[in-house]
Tab-separated table of C-alpha atoms in Angstrom:
chain	number	residue	atom	x	y	z
A	1	MET	CA	141.434	162.005	47.249
A	2	ARG	CA	139.002	163.759	44.707
A	3	THR	CA	140.562	161.888	41.723
A	4	PHE	CA	140.372	158.611	43.542
A	5	ARG	CA	136.588	159.194	44.166
A	6	THR	CA	136.085	160.238	40.483
A	7	ARG	CA	137.831	156.938	39.302
A	8	THR	CA	135.810	154.872	41.759
A	9	THR	CA	132.537	156.478	40.613
A	10	ARG	CA	133.459	155.929	36.954
A	11	ALA	CA	134.429	152.298	37.702
A	12	LEU	CA	131.189	151.560	39.443
A	13	GLY	CA	129.307	153.170	36.598
A	14	LEU	CA	131.094	151.079	34.007
A	15	THR	CA	130.307	147.856	36.142
A	16	GLY	CA	126.673	148.716	36.279
A	17	ALA	CA	126.521	149.148	32.624
A	18	VAL	CA	128.144	145.842	31.938
A	19	ALA	CA	125.725	144.201	34.339
A	20	ALA	CA	122.873	145.848	32.728
A	21	ALA	CA	124.005	144.740	29.283
A	22	ALA	CA	124.480	141.228	30.436
A	23	LEU	CA	120.848	141.104	31.802
A	24	LEU	CA	119.565	142.555	28.587
A	25	LEU	CA	121.338	139.958	26.483
A	26	ALA	CA	120.043	137.162	28.805
A	27	ALA	CA	116.535	138.407	28.433
A	28	CYS	CA	116.910	138.444	24.651
A	29	GLY	CA	118.317	134.929	24.530
A	30	ASN	CA	116.538	131.997	23.103
A	31	ASP	CA	114.302	129.581	25.110
A	32	ASP	CA	116.821	126.739	24.895
A	33	THR	CA	119.361	128.916	26.756
A	34	MET	CA	116.890	129.884	29.400
A	35	SER	CA	115.679	126.373	29.908
A	36	GLY	CA	119.157	125.142	30.593
A	37	MET	CA	119.857	127.760	33.336
A	38	ASP	CA	119.536	126.802	36.959
A	39	HIS	CA	117.148	129.357	38.409
A	40	GLY	CA	117.322	127.890	42.045
A	41	GLY	CA	113.577	126.818	41.901
A	42	THR	CA	112.090	123.368	42.294
A	43	SER	CA	112.579	120.925	39.346
A	44	SER	CA	109.825	119.424	37.613
A	45	ALA	CA	110.363	116.078	39.276
A	46	THR	CA	109.839	117.333	42.781
A	47	ALA	CA	107.254	119.779	41.758
A	48	ALA	CA	105.055	117.234	40.032
A	49	PRO	CA	101.885	116.316	42.082
A	50	SER	CA	101.971	112.815	43.552
A	51	ALA	CA	99.103	110.399	43.683
A	52	SER	CA	98.266	111.775	47.179
A	53	GLY	CA	97.895	115.350	45.837
A	54	THR	CA	101.090	116.428	47.596
A	55	SER	CA	104.580	117.059	46.193
A	56	GLY	CA	108.055	116.222	47.491
A	57	THR	CA	109.616	112.823	47.851
A	58	SER	CA	109.010	112.483	51.611
A	59	GLU	CA	105.185	113.243	51.172
A	60	THR	CA	104.564	111.162	48.143
A	61	PHE	CA	102.784	107.879	48.805
A	62	ASN	CA	100.581	105.349	47.149
A	63	ASP	CA	98.222	102.581	48.085
A	64	ALA	CA	101.051	100.046	48.574
A	65	ASP	CA	102.757	102.344	51.031
A	66	VAL	CA	99.720	102.700	53.121
A	67	MET	CA	98.984	98.945	53.075
A	68	PHE	CA	102.767	98.262	54.001
A	69	ALA	CA	102.464	100.506	57.154
A	70	GLN	CA	99.021	99.241	58.211
A	71	MET	CA	100.135	95.602	57.946
A	72	MET	CA	103.628	95.975	59.252
A	73	ILE	CA	102.590	97.818	62.465
A	74	PRO	CA	100.560	94.913	63.854
A	75	HIS	CA	103.145	92.496	62.520
A	76	HIS	CA	105.922	94.222	64.437
A	77	GLU	CA	103.630	94.462	67.408
A	78	GLN	CA	103.164	90.653	67.543
A	79	ALA	CA	106.881	90.167	67.177
A	80	LEU	CA	107.385	92.375	70.213
A	81	GLU	CA	104.773	90.273	72.134
A	82	MET	CA	106.735	87.190	71.247
A	83	ALA	CA	109.971	88.876	72.450
A	84	GLU	CA	108.454	89.853	75.789
A	85	LEU	CA	107.567	86.329	76.403
A	86	ALA	CA	111.292	85.429	76.357
A	87	ASP	CA	111.756	87.123	79.794
A	88	GLY	CA	112.097	84.382	82.344
A	89	ARG	CA	111.545	81.694	79.797
A	90	ALA	CA	114.438	81.822	77.094
A	91	GLU	CA	117.570	79.908	78.152
A	92	ASP	CA	119.742	80.060	74.947
A	93	ALA	CA	122.117	83.167	74.947
A	94	ASP	CA	121.798	83.599	71.119
A	95	VAL	CA	117.962	83.573	71.324
A	96	LYS	CA	118.195	86.310	73.941
A	97	LYS	CA	120.496	88.345	71.596
A	98	ILE	CA	117.811	88.081	68.826
A	99	VAL	CA	115.125	89.081	71.283
A	100	ALA	CA	117.070	92.174	72.262
A	101	ALA	CA	117.704	93.084	68.548
A	102	ILE	CA	113.946	92.637	67.727
A	103	GLU	CA	112.952	94.909	70.725
A	104	LYS	CA	115.578	97.563	69.708
A	105	ALA	CA	114.567	97.715	65.952
A	106	GLN	CA	110.869	97.183	65.909
A	107	ASP	CA	109.532	99.579	68.525
A	108	PRO	CA	110.965	102.629	66.811
A	109	GLU	CA	109.886	101.309	63.338
A	110	ILE	CA	106.302	101.027	64.610
A	111	ARG	CA	106.380	104.653	65.882
A	112	LYS	CA	107.891	105.795	62.458
A	113	MET	CA	105.037	104.057	60.490
A	114	LYS	CA	102.378	105.320	62.802
A	115	ALA	CA	103.741	108.838	62.158
A	116	TRP	CA	103.582	108.301	58.335
A	117	LEU	CA	100.015	107.235	58.420
A	118	ARG	CA	99.048	110.296	60.543
A	119	GLY	CA	100.951	112.545	58.042
A	120	TRP	CA	99.214	110.817	55.078
A	121	GLY	CA	95.830	111.159	56.679
A	122	GLN	CA	95.385	107.466	56.712
A	123	PRO	CA	93.841	105.196	59.367
A	124	GLU	CA	96.422	103.308	61.380
A	125	SER	CA	94.623	99.889	60.892
A	126	ALA	CA	93.435	98.303	57.687
A	127	GLY	CA	90.698	96.691	59.690
A	128	THR	CA	91.672	93.063	59.544
A	129	HIS	CA	94.866	91.091	59.842
A	130	HIS	CA	93.520	87.692	58.931
A	131	GLY	CA	95.756	85.997	56.395
A	132	MET	CA	98.622	88.316	57.003
A	133	ALA	CA	101.832	86.573	55.921
A	134	GLY	CA	103.707	85.089	59.032
A	135	MET	CA	101.203	86.166	61.778
A	136	MET	CA	100.869	83.721	64.728
A	137	SER	CA	97.504	82.249	65.761
A	138	GLU	CA	96.172	82.660	69.315
A	139	GLN	CA	97.118	78.942	69.871
A	140	ASP	CA	100.662	79.608	68.640
A	141	MET	CA	100.999	82.385	71.185
A	142	LYS	CA	99.641	80.200	73.928
A	143	ASP	CA	102.076	77.396	73.104
A	144	LEU	CA	104.952	79.829	73.246
A	145	ALA	CA	103.899	81.282	76.598
A	146	ALA	CA	103.560	77.777	78.074
A	147	ALA	CA	107.112	76.816	77.008
A	148	LYS	CA	110.209	77.266	79.063
A	149	GLY	CA	113.994	76.601	78.739
A	150	LYS	CA	115.125	74.837	75.638
A	151	ASP	CA	111.571	74.013	74.666
A	152	PHE	CA	110.804	77.799	74.621
A	153	ASP	CA	114.019	78.509	72.550
A	154	ARG	CA	113.107	75.937	69.981
A	155	THR	CA	109.500	77.112	69.821
A	156	PHE	CA	110.430	80.741	69.697
A	157	ALA	CA	113.029	80.034	66.826
A	158	GLU	CA	110.582	78.047	64.718
A	159	LEU	CA	107.660	80.511	65.187
A	160	MET	CA	109.994	83.623	64.679
A	161	ILE	CA	111.433	82.338	61.435
A	162	ALA	CA	107.860	81.994	59.978
A	163	HIS	CA	107.032	85.389	61.330
A	164	HIS	CA	110.129	87.056	59.969
A	165	GLU	CA	109.573	85.322	56.473
A	166	GLY	CA	106.150	86.936	56.474
A	167	ALA	CA	107.710	90.367	57.180
A	168	VAL	CA	110.334	90.018	54.518
A	169	GLU	CA	107.619	89.063	51.956
A	170	MET	CA	105.675	92.204	52.838
A	171	ALA	CA	108.762	94.323	52.676
A	172	LYS	CA	109.687	93.028	49.280
A	173	THR	CA	106.225	93.805	47.895
A	174	GLU	CA	106.748	97.322	49.308
A	175	GLN	CA	110.086	97.640	47.675
A	176	LYS	CA	108.431	96.728	44.302
A	177	ASN	CA	105.150	98.515	44.436
A	178	GLY	CA	105.682	101.468	46.930
A	179	GLY	CA	106.014	105.098	45.934
A	180	ASN	CA	107.307	106.508	49.159
A	181	ALA	CA	111.138	106.768	49.466
A	182	GLU	CA	111.247	106.449	53.279
A	183	ALA	CA	108.863	103.527	53.337
A	184	LYS	CA	110.833	101.713	50.535
A	185	ALA	CA	113.927	102.407	52.630
A	186	LEU	CA	112.538	100.922	55.825
A	187	ALA	CA	111.234	97.878	53.765
A	188	GLY	CA	114.839	97.451	52.743
A	189	GLU	CA	116.132	97.583	56.291
A	190	VAL	CA	113.425	95.021	57.318
A	191	VAL	CA	114.613	92.648	54.512
A	192	THR	CA	118.253	92.941	55.444
A	193	ALA	CA	117.856	92.579	59.173
A	194	GLN	CA	115.238	89.962	59.363
A	195	THR	CA	116.875	87.817	56.811
A	196	ALA	CA	120.001	87.814	58.787
A	197	GLU	CA	117.935	86.938	61.877
A	198	ILE	CA	116.268	84.100	60.086
A	199	THR	CA	119.709	82.598	59.273
A	200	GLU	CA	120.805	82.952	62.869
A	201	LEU	CA	117.515	81.385	64.116
A	202	ARG	CA	118.009	78.301	61.909
A	203	LYS	CA	121.644	77.808	63.277
A	204	ILE	CA	120.110	77.897	66.664
A	205	LEU	CA	117.588	75.272	65.769
A	206	ASP	CA	120.299	73.118	64.309
A	207	ARG	CA	122.038	72.801	67.510
A	208	LEU	CA	119.248	72.673	69.985
C-alpha cells in the first residue's frame, strides 16, 4: 500500500509539472496563436456596441426597427377591427377562415412589438398614422360595418387585400433596413403569411 501511494504521488507530481510547462509555453507563445484560441468569452461581433448603445443581437435596433413596430402595431390593430366585424356579417366559409387566421396571428404579434418598444425605451406610437400604407379610412370601416352576407365578404376581401399589401410593403422595408434580428424575422413572417392570404382573398373575389 505504501509503494502504491508513493507511485501515485509521483504520478500526480509529474502531471502537475507537465501542466505547468504547458501553461508556461502558452504564455510565451506569439500573439497569433493566442488570438486563434477560443477563450469562451464574447466575440467581437456580439460585444460591439450597437446604434442603441446596447450589445447583443436581440437588443440591437435602429430607427427602421422602431418605425416598423410603431407603424405595424396600429396596422395590425385595424386588421383585427376589420376581422371583428365579420362576426354576424360574413357568409363565406373561406372568408371566415382568413378572419380566424388574422385574429390568431396578429394579436400576439402586436403584444410582441409593444414589448420590443418598451425594451428599447421607445414610445409605442409614432404620433401619426396618416398616409400609412394600406390603412382604411373611417368611411371604409363604416362601409364594411354596413355590409352583410356576400356583400360583406366581397367588401372585406377587397379592403383586406389593400390592407395586407400595405403590411407587406412595410415588412419588406424592415427586412431591407432593419437592424434587429427578431424584428426582421417577424417582418419575414408577415410577408409570407399575408402574401398567401392575399392570394386566397383574390380567389374568393373571383368566385363571389
